[in-house]
């Protein structure tokens, strides 16, 4: 029971969730509601971004307030080659990953020299830098954005112009990202990262150059998020610098914290709640941001550890904590 | 080089610097004293602008609008502290960021609900609306000069308050050692509520000053707040002096970069390359400056002496 509630939701519930995602397109066709596929495509792409952020925020304690920048870099890595008529998906995704990793390396090297709130603000400022760069490049549409006229081509192996194929491609990517983060977190490397979150000085005293470990995890996280950005560009077919606005970065953090930072499936859960709530609240009222914001404040004030923390808290109240 | 244009852009840079300082002062005081990160500070800037716009319409006088909107914004800041911020002191920075992020969503939506999605213009009285001829026959808008002077005046007032009054003494003491100030029997909670309200009034004042030029609009605080964060990072978090110097530097670099960087680049590269890269580079200029400062002084230019 302890292990169950330490991570909040039981793992089998999350596996059931993934199975639900796998079956959703069939469900959408059966219910004659193709829109559901679009909704869950967006959900899963954002979930990959949230999972990447969780690697450094949840496990490493590095609150990056600029992660949406990697989304926008990834999206433009698809958009800019497409602007020149290059649709090779392998090339586009490689650019997305490498460009995000490179930017993460440079900005991370500076940002990680600082701690706490400085780190939050610096990552945010660097993301604004990326944002304004894309805004000011007129060639690629400036703040009007850029239309991608065809999705990535994978040498005939995969045709993601079909939304069903794209859906399963994204789902596979999400599972891959979760697997990757799981592997990293449970490796020696991951132990150093979370050890450094707990007590950086002690880790250094033991002899780990924690700065390098943290930077490496920051770069990996940025690269995964850039990959999610490339998916996002393919999904929307229309990209704007707006995708990397700092408000988007705030939303990503919220998704991670809402679901429970530092748990494997937490970010996916948080993203699901976020996107679905956004979707259905916005149908009720055009002023849905207000209850949304108020909920955010209440979640922060009254629950620690997001939805996962709520389950844990409930678990303790009901007495399950005591039994285990 | 057109020196007339250069002078005018210098003044514009100064004007941006003054506005940034008004924002950064409240931000850095609150952070310096209570270790609280307030992303919603920009919302108070926006609310100041909207209060002023409405009151200007009601009273038919911009000056009266400002005079009435100032205490209103302070009151709003006090309420925000009471209802949301106070509950969060014991939480970590991440929680501050998230909760105040939620506040931004609430404020932006509330403005949309109350005032509608389109911006609100603030009409200026005639005596503020004209041009003034400066030395050398340069024409410059009167109101922009008013912004610079009133901003500098408020900065001086703030300096006097922080450096020479009992409240200022407590603020400085609170910023360097909160526990000690509490141990001496100062109600740090009340002190902070006061600082928060004053910071809100400063932010609101900045919004009131800029709104006649740009209109009061939804989300107007969300872009400038990041620049204000850059300012306090460069200046050193918690330092009023640092905030002032950094605000001026950032204001000047941003404005000058936007107007003259292409000419500067033409010295090094072809005209075409200069014209394409200048907009992007000037947009990045202040962030590059921040990165450079941090690379050499992670604590900023003027870190508070004791932390």
Coordinates of C-alpha atoms in Angstrom, one line a residue:
Chain A
X1 CA 0.0 0.0 0.0
X2 CA 2.8 2.4 0.8
X3 CA 4.3 2.1 -2.6
X4 CA 0.9 2.5 -4.1
X5 CA 0.2 5.8 -2.4
X6 CA 3.7 7.1 -2.5
X7 CA 3.2 7.6 -6.2
X8 CA -0.5 8.5 -5.7
X9 CA -2.5 6.7 -8.3
X10 CA -1.9 3.0 -8.5
X11 CA 0.2 2.0 -11.6
X12 CA -2.5 -0.3 -12.9
X13 CA -4.9 2.7 -13.1
X14 CA -2.4 4.5 -15.3
X15 CA -1.9 1.5 -17.4
X16 CA -5.7 1.4 -17.8
X17 CA -5.4 5.0 -18.8
X18 CA -2.9 4.2 -21.5
X19 CA -5.1 1.4 -22.7
X20 CA -8.0 3.9 -22.9
X21 CA -5.8 6.2 -25.0
X22 CA -5.0 3.3 -27.3
X23 CA -8.7 2.5 -27.8
X24 CA -9.9 6.1 -28.1
X25 CA -9.8 6.4 -31.9
X26 CA -12.1 3.3 -32.1
X27 CA -14.3 4.9 -29.5
X28 CA -14.3 8.2 -31.4
X29 CA -15.4 6.6 -34.6
X30 CA -18.0 4.5 -32.9
X31 CA -19.4 7.6 -31.1
X32 CA -19.2 9.5 -34.4
X33 CA -17.2 12.2 -32.7
X34 CA -13.9 12.5 -34.7
X35 CA -13.2 15.7 -32.7
X36 CA -12.2 13.6 -29.8
X37 CA -9.1 12.4 -31.7
X38 CA -7.9 16.0 -32.1
X39 CA -8.6 16.7 -28.4
X40 CA -6.6 13.7 -27.3
X41 CA -3.8 14.3 -29.8
X42 CA -3.3 17.7 -28.3
X43 CA -3.5 16.2 -24.8
X44 CA -0.9 13.5 -25.5
X45 CA 1.5 16.0 -27.2
X46 CA 1.3 18.3 -24.2
X47 CA 1.7 15.3 -22.0
X48 CA 5.0 14.5 -23.6
X49 CA 6.2 18.1 -22.9
X50 CA 5.0 17.8 -19.3
X51 CA 6.8 14.5 -18.9
X52 CA 10.0 16.1 -20.1
X53 CA 9.5 19.0 -17.7
X54 CA 8.9 16.6 -14.9
X55 CA 12.3 15.0 -15.4
X56 CA 14.0 18.2 -14.3
X57 CA 11.3 19.8 -12.2
X58 CA 9.9 16.8 -10.4
X59 CA 13.0 14.7 -10.0
X60 CA 15.7 17.3 -10.1
X61 CA 14.0 20.3 -8.4
X62 CA 14.8 22.6 -11.3
X63 CA 11.8 24.8 -11.9
X64 CA 12.2 25.7 -15.6
X65 CA 9.7 28.4 -16.4
X66 CA 10.7 28.4 -20.0
X67 CA 10.0 25.0 -21.2
X68 CA 7.5 26.1 -23.8
X69 CA 10.4 27.6 -25.7
X70 CA 11.5 24.1 -26.6
X71 CA 8.0 23.4 -27.9
X72 CA 8.2 26.4 -30.2
X73 CA 11.7 25.5 -31.3
X74 CA 10.6 22.0 -32.2
X75 CA 7.6 23.4 -34.0
X76 CA 9.7 25.7 -36.1
X77 CA 12.2 22.9 -36.8
X78 CA 9.3 21.4 -38.8
X79 CA 7.9 24.7 -40.1
X80 CA 11.1 26.3 -41.4
X81 CA 12.3 23.4 -43.5
X82 CA 8.7 23.0 -44.7
X83 CA 8.8 26.7 -45.8
X84 CA 11.7 25.7 -48.1
X85 CA 9.8 22.6 -49.3
X86 CA 11.7 20.1 -47.2
X87 CA 9.3 17.6 -45.6
X88 CA 11.7 14.9 -44.6
X89 CA 10.5 14.0 -41.1
X90 CA 13.8 12.3 -40.1
X91 CA 15.6 15.6 -40.8
X92 CA 12.9 17.8 -39.2
X93 CA 12.8 15.7 -36.0
X94 CA 16.5 15.6 -35.8
X95 CA 16.7 19.4 -36.1
X96 CA 14.0 19.7 -33.5
X97 CA 15.9 17.5 -31.0
X98 CA 19.4 18.9 -31.8
X99 CA 18.3 22.5 -31.8
X100 CA 16.4 22.2 -28.5
X101 CA 19.4 20.3 -27.0
X102 CA 21.8 23.0 -28.2
X103 CA 19.7 25.9 -26.8
X104 CA 19.1 24.0 -23.6
X105 CA 22.9 23.5 -23.3
X106 CA 23.7 27.1 -23.7
X107 CA 20.9 28.6 -21.6
X108 CA 21.1 25.7 -19.0
X109 CA 24.9 26.3 -18.6
X110 CA 24.1 29.9 -17.5
X111 CA 20.9 29.3 -15.7
X112 CA 22.2 26.4 -13.6
X113 CA 24.9 28.6 -12.2
X114 CA 22.0 30.0 -10.1
X115 CA 19.5 28.5 -7.8
X116 CA 15.9 28.8 -6.7
X117 CA 14.0 31.8 -7.8
X118 CA 16.9 33.1 -10.0
X119 CA 16.7 29.9 -11.9
X120 CA 12.9 30.3 -12.4
X121 CA 13.3 33.8 -13.7
X122 CA 16.3 33.2 -15.9
X123 CA 14.8 30.2 -17.7
X124 CA 11.7 32.4 -18.2
X125 CA 13.8 35.3 -19.6
X126 CA 15.6 33.0 -22.0
X127 CA 12.3 31.6 -23.2
X128 CA 11.1 35.2 -23.8
X129 CA 14.3 35.6 -25.8
X130 CA 13.4 32.7 -28.1
X131 CA 9.8 34.0 -28.3
X132 CA 10.9 37.5 -29.4
X133 CA 13.4 36.0 -31.8
X134 CA 10.6 34.2 -33.7
X135 CA 8.3 37.2 -33.4
X136 CA 10.9 39.4 -35.0
X137 CA 11.9 37.1 -37.9
X138 CA 9.6 38.5 -40.6
X139 CA 10.7 35.9 -43.1
X140 CA 8.9 33.1 -41.2
X141 CA 5.8 35.1 -40.5
X142 CA 6.8 37.0 -37.4
X143 CA 4.0 37.0 -34.9
X144 CA 1.4 36.1 -37.6
X145 CA 2.9 32.6 -37.6
X146 CA 3.7 30.2 -40.3
X147 CA 1.5 27.7 -42.1
X148 CA 2.9 24.2 -42.6
X149 CA 1.4 23.0 -45.9
X150 CA 2.3 19.3 -45.4
X151 CA 3.1 17.1 -42.5
X152 CA 6.5 15.3 -42.1
X153 CA 7.2 12.5 -44.5
X154 CA 9.0 9.4 -43.2
X155 CA 10.3 8.0 -46.5
X156 CA 7.0 6.2 -47.1
X157 CA 7.3 4.2 -43.8
X158 CA 4.7 6.2 -42.0
X159 CA 2.0 8.5 -43.3
X160 CA 1.0 10.9 -40.5
X161 CA -1.2 12.9 -42.8
X162 CA -3.8 10.5 -41.6
X163 CA -4.9 11.6 -38.1
X164 CA -5.2 8.0 -37.0
X165 CA -1.6 7.2 -37.9
X166 CA -0.5 10.5 -36.3
X167 CA -2.5 9.5 -33.2
X168 CA -0.7 6.2 -32.7
X169 CA 2.6 7.8 -33.6
X170 CA 2.1 10.3 -30.8
X171 CA 0.8 7.6 -28.4
X172 CA 3.9 5.6 -29.1
X173 CA 6.1 8.7 -28.5
X174 CA 4.4 9.3 -25.2
X175 CA 5.0 5.7 -24.0
X176 CA 8.6 6.0 -25.3
X177 CA 9.1 9.3 -23.4
X178 CA 7.6 7.8 -20.2
X179 CA 9.9 4.8 -20.6
X180 CA 12.9 7.0 -21.2
X181 CA 12.2 9.1 -18.1
X182 CA 11.6 6.0 -16.0
X183 CA 14.9 4.5 -17.1
X184 CA 16.8 7.8 -16.5
X185 CA 15.2 8.3 -13.1
X186 CA 16.1 4.8 -11.9
X187 CA 19.6 4.9 -13.2
X188 CA 22.7 6.0 -11.3
X189 CA 22.5 9.2 -13.3
X190 CA 18.9 9.8 -12.1
X191 CA 19.9 9.1 -8.5
X192 CA 22.5 11.8 -8.7
X193 CA 19.9 14.2 -10.0
X194 CA 17.4 13.6 -7.3
X195 CA 20.2 13.4 -4.7
X196 CA 21.3 16.8 -5.8
X197 CA 17.7 18.1 -5.4
X198 CA 17.7 16.9 -1.8
X199 CA 21.1 18.0 -0.8
X200 CA 23.4 19.4 -3.6
X201 CA 26.3 20.1 -1.3
X202 CA 26.4 16.5 0.1
X203 CA 26.3 15.1 -3.4
X204 CA 29.3 17.3 -4.3
X205 CA 31.0 16.2 -1.2
X206 CA 30.6 12.6 -2.1
X207 CA 32.3 13.5 -5.3
X208 CA 29.7 14.0 -8.0
X209 CA 30.1 17.0 -10.3
X210 CA 26.4 17.7 -9.8
X211 CA 26.5 20.8 -12.1
X212 CA 27.3 18.5 -15.1
X213 CA 24.7 16.0 -14.1
X214 CA 22.0 18.6 -13.8
X215 CA 23.0 20.3 -17.1
X216 CA 22.8 16.9 -18.8
X217 CA 19.3 16.3 -17.5
X218 CA 18.3 19.8 -18.5
X219 CA 19.5 19.1 -22.0
X220 CA 17.7 15.8 -22.2
X221 CA 14.6 17.4 -20.9
X222 CA 14.8 20.2 -23.5
X223 CA 15.4 17.7 -26.3
X224 CA 12.3 15.6 -25.4
X225 CA 10.3 18.8 -25.2
X226 CA 11.6 19.8 -28.6
X227 CA 10.5 16.5 -30.0
X228 CA 7.0 17.2 -28.6
X229 CA 7.2 20.6 -30.3
X230 CA 7.9 18.9 -33.6
X231 CA 4.8 16.7 -33.0
X232 CA 2.8 19.9 -32.1
X233 CA 3.9 21.6 -35.4
X234 CA 2.7 18.6 -37.3
X235 CA -0.5 18.4 -35.5
X236 CA -1.6 22.0 -35.7
X237 CA -0.1 22.7 -39.2
X238 CA 0.1 26.3 -38.2
X239 CA 2.7 27.5 -35.8
X240 CA 3.1 30.9 -34.1
X241 CA 5.6 32.2 -31.6
X242 CA 2.6 32.3 -29.2
X243 CA 3.3 28.5 -28.5
X244 CA 6.4 29.6 -26.6
X245 CA 4.8 32.5 -24.7
X246 CA 5.7 32.4 -21.0
X247 CA 2.1 31.8 -20.1
X248 CA 2.4 28.4 -22.0
X249 CA 5.4 27.6 -19.8
X250 CA 3.4 28.4 -16.8
X251 CA 0.7 26.0 -18.0
X252 CA 3.2 23.3 -18.5
X253 CA 4.4 23.7 -14.9
X254 CA 0.8 23.7 -13.7
X255 CA 0.2 20.4 -15.6
X256 CA 3.2 18.8 -13.9
X257 CA 2.3 20.1 -10.4
X258 CA -1.4 19.4 -10.8
X259 CA -0.8 15.8 -11.5
X260 CA 2.0 15.4 -9.0
X261 CA 5.6 16.4 -9.7
X262 CA 8.2 13.6 -9.3
X263 CA 5.9 10.7 -10.1
X264 CA 6.0 8.9 -13.4
X265 CA 2.4 9.2 -14.5
X266 CA 1.6 12.4 -12.6
X267 CA 2.3 14.8 -15.5
X268 CA 0.2 12.8 -17.9
X269 CA -2.7 12.9 -15.3
X270 CA -2.2 16.6 -14.8
X271 CA -2.1 17.3 -18.5
X272 CA -5.3 15.2 -19.0
X273 CA -7.1 17.1 -16.2
X274 CA -5.8 20.5 -17.5
X275 CA -6.7 19.9 -21.2
X276 CA -10.1 18.3 -20.6
X277 CA -11.1 20.9 -18.0
X278 CA -10.0 23.7 -20.4
X279 CA -12.0 22.1 -23.2
X280 CA -15.2 21.6 -21.2
X281 CA -15.0 24.8 -19.1
X282 CA -14.5 26.8 -22.3
X283 CA -17.7 25.4 -23.7
X284 CA -19.6 26.5 -20.6
X285 CA -18.4 30.1 -20.5
X286 CA -16.0 32.3 -22.5
X287 CA -14.7 33.5 -19.1
X288 CA -13.5 30.0 -18.1
X289 CA -10.0 31.3 -17.3
X290 CA -11.4 32.8 -14.1
X291 CA -12.6 29.5 -12.4
X292 CA -9.5 27.9 -13.9
X293 CA -7.2 30.4 -12.3
X294 CA -9.1 30.3 -9.0
X295 CA -8.8 26.5 -9.0
X296 CA -5.1 26.8 -9.6
X297 CA -4.8 29.0 -6.6
X298 CA -6.9 26.7 -4.4
X299 CA -4.9 23.6 -5.5
X300 CA -1.7 25.4 -4.6
X301 CA -2.9 26.6 -1.3
X302 CA -4.7 23.5 -0.1
X303 CA -3.1 20.5 -1.6
X304 CA 0.6 19.7 -1.7
X305 CA 1.7 17.4 -4.4
X306 CA -1.2 17.9 -6.8
X307 CA -3.8 15.3 -7.6
X308 CA -1.4 12.6 -6.6
X309 CA -0.9 14.4 -3.3
X310 CA -4.7 14.5 -2.9
X311 CA -4.9 10.8 -3.3
X312 CA -2.2 10.3 -0.8
X313 CA -3.9 12.7 1.6
X314 CA -7.2 10.8 1.1
X315 CA -5.4 7.5 1.6
X316 CA -4.0 8.7 4.9
X317 CA -7.4 10.0 6.0
X318 CA -9.2 6.8 5.2
X319 CA -6.5 5.0 7.2
X320 CA -4.8 3.2 4.4
X321 CA -1.6 5.0 5.3
X322 CA -1.8 3.6 8.8
X323 CA -2.5 0.1 7.7
X324 CA 0.6 -0.1 5.5
Chain B
X1 CA 24.2 59.7 -37.3
X2 CA 21.1 61.8 -36.6
X3 CA 21.8 63.4 -33.2
X4 CA 18.3 64.8 -32.9
X5 CA 16.8 61.4 -33.3
X6 CA 19.5 60.0 -31.0
X7 CA 18.5 62.5 -28.2
X8 CA 14.8 61.7 -28.6
X9 CA 15.5 58.0 -28.4
X10 CA 17.6 58.5 -25.3
X11 CA 14.6 60.2 -23.7
X12 CA 12.3 57.4 -24.8
X13 CA 14.8 54.9 -23.3
X14 CA 14.8 57.0 -20.1
X15 CA 11.0 56.9 -20.1
X16 CA 10.9 53.1 -20.4
X17 CA 13.5 52.9 -17.7
X18 CA 11.4 54.9 -15.3
X19 CA 8.4 52.7 -15.9
X20 CA 10.4 49.6 -15.4
X21 CA 11.8 51.0 -12.2
X22 CA 8.3 51.7 -10.9
X23 CA 7.4 48.1 -11.6
X24 CA 10.6 46.6 -10.4
X25 CA 10.7 48.5 -7.1
X26 CA 7.5 46.8 -5.7
X27 CA 8.6 43.4 -7.1
X28 CA 12.0 43.6 -5.5
X29 CA 10.8 44.9 -2.2
X30 CA 8.3 42.1 -1.8
X31 CA 10.8 39.5 -2.9
X32 CA 13.6 41.0 -0.8
X33 CA 11.5 41.1 2.4
X34 CA 9.2 38.2 2.3
X35 CA 10.9 36.0 -0.2
X36 CA 7.7 36.0 -2.2
X37 CA 7.7 35.7 -6.0
X38 CA 4.8 37.7 -7.4
X39 CA 4.1 37.0 -11.1
X40 CA 0.8 38.9 -10.7
X41 CA 2.6 42.2 -10.2
X42 CA 2.0 42.9 -13.8
X43 CA -1.8 42.5 -13.3
X44 CA -1.7 45.3 -10.7
X45 CA 0.0 47.4 -13.4
X46 CA -2.9 46.6 -15.7
X47 CA -5.6 47.2 -13.0
X48 CA -4.0 50.6 -12.3
X49 CA -4.4 51.5 -16.0
X50 CA -8.1 50.3 -16.1
X51 CA -9.0 52.1 -12.8
X52 CA -7.5 55.2 -14.2
X53 CA -9.2 54.9 -17.5
X54 CA -12.6 54.4 -15.9
X55 CA -12.1 57.2 -13.4
X56 CA -10.8 59.6 -16.1
X57 CA -14.0 58.9 -18.0
X58 CA -16.2 59.4 -15.0
X59 CA -14.5 62.6 -13.7
X60 CA -13.5 63.9 -17.1
X61 CA -10.1 64.6 -15.7
X62 CA -6.9 62.5 -16.1
X63 CA -5.3 64.1 -13.1
X64 CA -8.3 63.3 -10.9
X65 CA -8.3 59.8 -12.4
X66 CA -4.8 59.2 -11.3
X67 CA -5.3 60.6 -7.9
X68 CA -8.3 58.4 -7.3
X69 CA -7.0 55.3 -9.0
X70 CA -3.8 55.2 -6.9
X71 CA -5.4 54.4 -3.5
X72 CA -7.8 52.0 -5.3
X73 CA -4.8 50.0 -6.7
X74 CA -3.1 50.0 -3.3
X75 CA -6.4 48.7 -1.8
X76 CA -6.5 46.0 -4.4
X77 CA -2.9 45.0 -3.7
X78 CA -3.8 44.9 0.0
X79 CA -6.7 42.6 -0.7
X80 CA -4.6 40.3 -2.9
X81 CA -2.1 40.0 -0.1
X82 CA -4.9 39.3 2.4
X83 CA -6.7 36.7 0.4
X84 CA -4.1 34.8 -1.6
X85 CA -0.5 35.8 -0.9
X86 CA -0.7 35.5 2.9
X87 CA -1.6 31.9 2.7
X88 CA 1.6 31.1 0.7
X89 CA 4.5 32.5 2.8
X90 CA 5.3 29.1 4.2
X91 CA 5.2 27.5 0.7
X92 CA 8.1 27.3 -1.7
X93 CA 8.8 29.5 -4.7
X94 CA 7.2 27.1 -7.1
X95 CA 3.9 27.5 -5.3
X96 CA 4.2 31.3 -5.3
X97 CA 4.7 31.2 -9.0
X98 CA 1.8 28.9 -9.7
X99 CA -0.7 30.7 -7.4
X100 CA 0.2 34.1 -8.8
X101 CA 0.0 32.6 -12.2
X102 CA -3.6 31.7 -11.3
X103 CA -4.1 35.2 -10.2
X104 CA -3.1 36.5 -13.6
X105 CA -5.7 34.3 -15.3
X106 CA -8.3 35.6 -12.9
X107 CA -7.4 39.3 -13.4
X108 CA -7.2 39.0 -17.1
X109 CA -10.6 37.3 -17.3
X110 CA -12.1 39.7 -14.8
X111 CA -11.0 42.7 -16.9
X112 CA -12.4 41.0 -20.0
X113 CA -15.7 40.5 -18.2
X114 CA -15.9 44.0 -16.7
X115 CA -14.4 46.2 -19.4
X116 CA -14.7 44.0 -22.5
X117 CA -12.1 42.6 -24.8
X118 CA -11.1 45.8 -26.5
X119 CA -8.7 48.3 -24.9
X120 CA -9.6 51.5 -23.2
X121 CA -8.0 54.8 -24.3
X122 CA -7.3 57.5 -21.8
X123 CA -7.8 61.0 -23.1
X124 CA -5.2 63.5 -22.0
X125 CA -6.0 67.1 -21.1
X126 CA -4.8 69.7 -23.6
X127 CA -1.9 70.9 -21.5
X128 CA -0.3 67.4 -21.4
X129 CA -1.1 66.6 -25.0
X130 CA 1.1 68.9 -27.0
X131 CA 4.7 68.9 -28.0
X132 CA 7.4 70.8 -26.3
X133 CA 10.5 72.2 -28.1
X134 CA 13.7 71.1 -26.4
X135 CA 17.1 72.6 -26.8
X136 CA 18.4 72.4 -30.4
X137 CA 14.8 72.8 -31.7
X138 CA 13.8 69.2 -31.0
X139 CA 10.1 68.5 -30.6
X140 CA 9.2 66.0 -27.9
X141 CA 5.7 65.1 -26.5
X142 CA 5.0 66.9 -23.2
X143 CA 3.4 63.8 -21.7
X144 CA 6.6 61.7 -22.2
X145 CA 8.5 64.3 -20.3
X146 CA 5.9 64.2 -17.6
X147 CA 6.3 60.4 -17.3
X148 CA 10.1 60.8 -16.9
X149 CA 9.8 63.5 -14.3
X150 CA 7.0 62.0 -12.3
X151 CA 8.7 58.6 -12.4
X152 CA 12.0 60.2 -11.2
X153 CA 10.1 62.1 -8.5
X154 CA 8.5 58.9 -7.2
X155 CA 11.8 57.1 -7.3
X156 CA 13.3 59.9 -5.2
X157 CA 10.3 59.7 -2.8
X158 CA 10.8 56.0 -2.5
X159 CA 14.5 56.5 -1.9
X160 CA 13.7 58.9 0.9
X161 CA 11.2 56.5 2.4
X162 CA 13.5 53.6 2.3
X163 CA 16.6 55.5 3.4
X164 CA 15.3 58.0 5.9
X165 CA 12.0 56.9 7.5
X166 CA 11.2 54.4 10.2
X167 CA 9.2 52.4 7.8
X168 CA 12.2 52.3 5.4
X169 CA 14.4 51.2 8.3
X170 CA 12.1 48.3 9.0
X171 CA 11.9 47.5 5.3
X172 CA 15.7 47.4 5.0
X173 CA 16.0 45.4 8.2
X174 CA 13.3 43.0 7.0
X175 CA 15.1 42.5 3.7
X176 CA 18.4 41.6 5.3
X177 CA 17.2 39.6 8.3
X178 CA 13.5 38.9 8.6
X179 CA 13.8 36.6 11.6
X180 CA 15.7 39.3 13.6
X181 CA 13.1 41.9 12.8
X182 CA 10.3 39.6 14.0
X183 CA 12.3 38.8 17.1
X184 CA 12.5 42.5 17.8
X185 CA 8.7 42.6 18.0
X186 CA 7.8 44.1 14.6
X187 CA 4.6 42.7 13.1
X188 CA 6.2 41.5 9.9
X189 CA 2.9 40.5 8.5
X190 CA 1.5 44.0 8.8
X191 CA 4.7 45.4 7.4
X192 CA 4.5 43.1 4.4
X193 CA 0.9 43.9 3.7
X194 CA 1.9 47.6 3.7
X195 CA 4.8 47.0 1.4
X196 CA 2.6 44.9 -0.9
X197 CA 0.0 47.6 -1.1
X198 CA 2.7 50.3 -1.8
X199 CA 4.2 48.1 -4.4
X200 CA 0.8 47.7 -6.0
X201 CA 0.4 51.4 -6.1
X202 CA 3.7 51.9 -7.8
X203 CA 2.9 49.2 -10.4
X204 CA -0.6 50.8 -10.9
X205 CA 1.0 54.2 -11.3
X206 CA 3.3 52.9 -14.0
X207 CA 0.2 51.5 -15.8
X208 CA -1.6 54.9 -15.4
X209 CA 1.4 56.7 -17.0
X210 CA 1.7 54.4 -20.0
X211 CA -2.0 53.9 -20.7
X212 CA -2.6 57.3 -22.3
X213 CA 0.0 56.3 -24.9
X214 CA -0.7 52.6 -25.4
X215 CA -4.3 52.2 -24.1
X216 CA -5.2 50.0 -21.1
X217 CA -5.5 46.5 -22.5
X218 CA -5.9 42.9 -21.3
X219 CA -2.5 41.3 -20.7
X220 CA -0.6 44.5 -20.9
X221 CA 1.3 43.5 -17.7
X222 CA 2.3 40.1 -18.9
X223 CA 5.0 41.1 -21.2
X224 CA 6.5 44.0 -19.2
X225 CA 6.6 41.9 -16.0
X226 CA 9.2 39.6 -17.5
X227 CA 11.3 42.6 -18.4
X228 CA 10.8 43.9 -14.8
X229 CA 12.1 40.5 -13.6
X230 CA 15.1 40.9 -15.9
X231 CA 15.7 44.3 -14.3
X232 CA 15.7 43.0 -10.8
X233 CA 17.9 40.0 -11.7
X234 CA 20.4 42.3 -13.3
X235 CA 20.2 44.8 -10.4
X236 CA 20.3 42.2 -7.7
X237 CA 17.1 40.9 -6.1
X238 CA 16.1 43.0 -3.1
X239 CA 18.1 46.0 -4.0
X240 CA 16.3 49.3 -4.8
X241 CA 19.4 50.9 -6.0
X242 CA 20.2 47.9 -8.2
X243 CA 16.6 48.0 -9.6
X244 CA 17.0 51.7 -10.4
X245 CA 20.3 51.4 -12.2
X246 CA 19.3 48.2 -14.0
X247 CA 15.9 49.7 -15.1
X248 CA 17.7 52.7 -16.7
X249 CA 20.3 50.4 -18.4
X250 CA 17.6 48.0 -19.7
X251 CA 15.3 50.9 -20.8
X252 CA 18.1 52.5 -22.7
X253 CA 19.5 49.4 -24.3
X254 CA 16.1 48.2 -25.4
X255 CA 15.1 51.5 -26.9
X256 CA 18.5 52.3 -28.5
X257 CA 18.8 48.7 -29.8
X258 CA 15.5 48.9 -31.6
X259 CA 16.4 52.2 -33.3
X260 CA 20.1 52.1 -33.9
X261 CA 21.3 48.5 -33.9
X262 CA 20.8 48.1 -37.7
X263 CA 23.1 51.1 -38.3
X264 CA 25.6 49.8 -35.9
X265 CA 25.6 46.4 -37.6
X266 CA 26.0 47.9 -41.0
X267 CA 29.6 48.8 -39.9
X268 CA 30.4 45.1 -39.6
X269 CA 28.2 43.5 -42.2
X270 CA 26.3 44.1 -45.5
X271 CA 23.3 46.3 -45.3
X272 CA 20.9 43.5 -46.1
X273 CA 22.3 41.2 -43.4
X274 CA 22.2 44.1 -40.9
X275 CA 18.5 44.8 -41.7
X276 CA 17.4 41.2 -41.3
X277 CA 19.3 40.4 -38.1
X278 CA 18.9 43.7 -36.3
X279 CA 15.2 43.2 -35.2
X280 CA 15.9 39.8 -33.8
X281 CA 19.1 40.9 -32.1
X282 CA 17.6 44.0 -30.6
X283 CA 14.7 42.0 -29.2
X284 CA 17.2 39.7 -27.6
X285 CA 19.5 42.5 -26.4
X286 CA 18.3 42.8 -22.8
X287 CA 18.3 39.0 -22.3
X288 CA 21.8 38.8 -23.6
X289 CA 22.8 41.5 -21.2
X290 CA 21.2 39.6 -18.4
X291 CA 23.1 36.4 -19.4
X292 CA 26.4 38.3 -19.5
X293 CA 25.8 39.9 -16.1
X294 CA 24.8 36.6 -14.5
X295 CA 27.8 34.8 -16.1
X296 CA 30.1 37.2 -14.1
X297 CA 27.9 38.1 -11.1
X298 CA 25.2 35.5 -10.4
X299 CA 23.9 37.7 -7.6
X300 CA 23.3 40.7 -9.9
X301 CA 25.1 44.1 -10.0
X302 CA 24.1 45.4 -6.6
X303 CA 23.1 42.5 -4.3
X304 CA 21.8 43.5 -0.9
X305 CA 24.7 43.4 1.6
X306 CA 23.2 40.8 3.9
X307 CA 21.1 37.9 2.8

